Short mmCIF file of C-alpha atoms in Angstrom, two decimals:
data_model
loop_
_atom_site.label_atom_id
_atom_site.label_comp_id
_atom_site.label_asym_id
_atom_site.label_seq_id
_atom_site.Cartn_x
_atom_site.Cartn_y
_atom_site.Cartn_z
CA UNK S 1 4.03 14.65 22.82
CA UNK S 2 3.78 10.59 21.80
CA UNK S 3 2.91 9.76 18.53
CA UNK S 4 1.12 6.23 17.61
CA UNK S 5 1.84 5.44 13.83
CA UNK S 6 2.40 2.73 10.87
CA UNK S 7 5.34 2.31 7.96
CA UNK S 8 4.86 0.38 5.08
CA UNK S 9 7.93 -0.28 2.85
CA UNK S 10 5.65 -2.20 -0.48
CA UNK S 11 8.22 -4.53 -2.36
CA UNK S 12 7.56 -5.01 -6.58
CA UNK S 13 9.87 -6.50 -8.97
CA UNK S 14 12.85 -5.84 -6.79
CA UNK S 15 12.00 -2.16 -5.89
CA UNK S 16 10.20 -0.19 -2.99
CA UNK S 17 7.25 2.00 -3.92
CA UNK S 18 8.66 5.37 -1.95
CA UNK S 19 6.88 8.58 -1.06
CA UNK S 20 8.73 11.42 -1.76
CA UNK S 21 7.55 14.01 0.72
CA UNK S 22 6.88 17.66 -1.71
CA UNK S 23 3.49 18.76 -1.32
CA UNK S 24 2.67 19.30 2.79
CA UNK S 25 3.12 22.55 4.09
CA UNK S 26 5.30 22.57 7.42
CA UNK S 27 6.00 19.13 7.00
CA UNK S 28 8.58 17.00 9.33
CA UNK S 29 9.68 14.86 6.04
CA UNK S 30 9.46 17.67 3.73
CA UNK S 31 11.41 16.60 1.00
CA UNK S 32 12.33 13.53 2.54
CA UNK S 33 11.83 10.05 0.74
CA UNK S 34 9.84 7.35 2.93
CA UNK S 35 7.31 4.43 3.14
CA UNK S 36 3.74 5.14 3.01
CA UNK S 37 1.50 4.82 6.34
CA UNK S 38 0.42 7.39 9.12
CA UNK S 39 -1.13 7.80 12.27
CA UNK S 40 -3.43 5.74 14.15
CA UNK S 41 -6.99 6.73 14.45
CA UNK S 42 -9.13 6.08 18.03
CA UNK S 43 -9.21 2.30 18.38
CA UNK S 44 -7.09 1.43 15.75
CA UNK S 45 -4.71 -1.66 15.81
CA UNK S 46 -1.37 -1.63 13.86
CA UNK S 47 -2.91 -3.33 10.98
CA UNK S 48 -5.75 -1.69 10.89
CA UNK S 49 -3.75 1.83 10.65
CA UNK S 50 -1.82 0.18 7.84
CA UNK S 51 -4.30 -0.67 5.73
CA UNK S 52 -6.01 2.23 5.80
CA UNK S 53 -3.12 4.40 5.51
CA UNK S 54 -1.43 2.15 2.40
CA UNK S 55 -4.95 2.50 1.01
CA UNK S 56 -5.51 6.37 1.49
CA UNK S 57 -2.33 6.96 0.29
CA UNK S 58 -1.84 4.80 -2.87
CA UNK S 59 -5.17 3.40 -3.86
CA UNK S 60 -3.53 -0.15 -2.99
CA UNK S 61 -5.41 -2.91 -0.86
CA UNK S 62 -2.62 -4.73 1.16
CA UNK S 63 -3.20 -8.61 1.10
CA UNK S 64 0.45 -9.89 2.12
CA UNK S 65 2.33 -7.95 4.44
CA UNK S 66 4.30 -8.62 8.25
CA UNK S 67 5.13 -6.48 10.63
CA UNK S 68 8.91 -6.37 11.12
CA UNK S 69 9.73 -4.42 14.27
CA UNK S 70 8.47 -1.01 16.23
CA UNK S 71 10.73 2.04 15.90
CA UNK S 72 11.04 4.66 18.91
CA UNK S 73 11.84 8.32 16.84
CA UNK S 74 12.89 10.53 20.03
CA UNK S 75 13.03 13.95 17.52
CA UNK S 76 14.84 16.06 20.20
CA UNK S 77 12.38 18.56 19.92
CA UNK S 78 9.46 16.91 22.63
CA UNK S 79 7.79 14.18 19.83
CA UNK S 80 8.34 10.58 20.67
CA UNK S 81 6.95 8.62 17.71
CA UNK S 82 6.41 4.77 17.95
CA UNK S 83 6.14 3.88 14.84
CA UNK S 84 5.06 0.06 13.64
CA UNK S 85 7.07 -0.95 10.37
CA UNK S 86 5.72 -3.28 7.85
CA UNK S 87 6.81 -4.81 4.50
CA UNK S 88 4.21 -5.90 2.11
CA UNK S 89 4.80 -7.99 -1.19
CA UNK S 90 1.37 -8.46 -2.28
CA UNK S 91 -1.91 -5.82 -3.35
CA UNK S 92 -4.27 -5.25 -5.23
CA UNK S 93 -5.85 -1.65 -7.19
CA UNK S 94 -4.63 0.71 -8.76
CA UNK S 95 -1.98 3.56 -8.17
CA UNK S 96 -3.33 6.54 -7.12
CA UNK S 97 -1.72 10.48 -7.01
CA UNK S 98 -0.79 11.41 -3.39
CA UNK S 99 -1.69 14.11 -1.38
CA UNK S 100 1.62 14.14 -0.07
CA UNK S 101 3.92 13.62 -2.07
CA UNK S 102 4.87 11.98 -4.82
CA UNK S 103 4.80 7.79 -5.30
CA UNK S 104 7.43 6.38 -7.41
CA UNK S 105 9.30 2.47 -7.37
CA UNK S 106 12.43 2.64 -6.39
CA UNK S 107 15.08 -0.15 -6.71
CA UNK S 108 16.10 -1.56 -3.36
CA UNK S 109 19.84 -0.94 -4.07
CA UNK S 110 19.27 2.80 -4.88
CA UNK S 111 17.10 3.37 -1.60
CA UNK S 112 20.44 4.50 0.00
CA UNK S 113 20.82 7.25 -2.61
CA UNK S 114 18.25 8.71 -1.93
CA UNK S 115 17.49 12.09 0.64
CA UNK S 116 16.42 9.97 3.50
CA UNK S 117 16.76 10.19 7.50
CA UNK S 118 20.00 8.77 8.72
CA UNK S 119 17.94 5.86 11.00
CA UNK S 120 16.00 5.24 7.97
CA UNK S 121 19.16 3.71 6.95
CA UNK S 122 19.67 1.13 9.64
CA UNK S 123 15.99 -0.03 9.41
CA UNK S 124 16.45 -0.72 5.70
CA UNK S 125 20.14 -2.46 6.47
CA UNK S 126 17.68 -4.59 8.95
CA UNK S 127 14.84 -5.39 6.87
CA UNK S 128 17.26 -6.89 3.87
CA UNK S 129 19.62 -8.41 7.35
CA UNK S 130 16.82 -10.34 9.55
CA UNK S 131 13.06 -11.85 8.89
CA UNK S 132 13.09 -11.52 13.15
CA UNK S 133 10.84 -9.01 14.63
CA UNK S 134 13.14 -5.92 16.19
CA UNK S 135 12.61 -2.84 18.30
CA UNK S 136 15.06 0.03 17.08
CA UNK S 137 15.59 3.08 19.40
CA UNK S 138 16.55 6.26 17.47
CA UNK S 139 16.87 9.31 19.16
CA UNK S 140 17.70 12.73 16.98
CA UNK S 141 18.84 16.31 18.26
CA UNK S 142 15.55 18.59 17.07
CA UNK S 143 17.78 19.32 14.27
CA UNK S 144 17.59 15.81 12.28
CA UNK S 145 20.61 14.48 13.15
CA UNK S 146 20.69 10.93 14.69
CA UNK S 147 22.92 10.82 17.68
CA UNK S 148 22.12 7.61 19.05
CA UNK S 149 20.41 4.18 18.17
CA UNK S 150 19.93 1.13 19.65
CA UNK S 151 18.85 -2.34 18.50
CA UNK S 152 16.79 -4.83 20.88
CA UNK S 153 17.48 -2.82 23.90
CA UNK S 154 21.68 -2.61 23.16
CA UNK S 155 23.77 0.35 21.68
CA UNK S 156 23.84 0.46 17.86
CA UNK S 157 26.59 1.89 16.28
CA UNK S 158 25.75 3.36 12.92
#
């Protein structure tokens, strides 16, 4: 199976506004801490998916963000996920409850601290690293363990 879908890491006062993953059943990221975003809908671009999704999920209106690089998730288990990955520094609204999870700002430097997927952790090393567009390869063995990555097309080693 391929999956189409968009991150959003939103930057504030020197912190990320994270979605801890608590209230889907059967979820992928259950208990997991990640952006906000989702899946495309028919005809969607990447920025259309990410507005709407930012905007479903948190109530915010997006009006400064840039896309930073595609992700390939091979899960090991049949799901190939591209996934587009954004950062946004500007919005507008108001903070809404999630029907995922739970929203909460997080300071960049505690990120790491947090229960999030090993790859996770090489995007975010990236996104601080490089304003340069990059495609990161992660593949996982259907039991969420990352056993390989690569950056641009070249091994990784993580």
């Amino acid at each position: 199976m391929i999956g189409l879908s968009t991150l959003c890491y939103i930057e504030k006062d020197g912190k990320y506004l994270m979605l801890h993953r608590i209230k889907k059943k059967n979820d992928v990221n259950q208990d997991k801490w990640i952006g906000v975003g989702g899946h495309f809908e028919e005809n969607e671009s990447p920025e259309e998916c990410l507005l709407r999704e930012v905007y479903e999920e948190t109530g915010y209106t997006l009006t400064s963000y840039q896309y930073r690089g595609i992700v390939t998730f091979i899960s090991g288990d049949g799901v190939t996920e591209y996934m587009s990955l954004f950062t946004a520094d500007e919005f507008t609204g108001k903070q809404i409850s999630c029907n995922e999870g739970e929203l909460v700002w997080i300071e960049k430097e505690k990120v790491f601290d947090l229960n999030i997927w090993e790859g996770d952790k090489i995007f975010f090393r990236l996104l601080n690293e490089t304003k340069e567009f990059f495609s990161l390869k992660l593949v996982y063995d259907g039991k969420g363990n990352l056993t390989q990555a690569s950056l641009n097309g070249k091994p990784y080693q993580f």
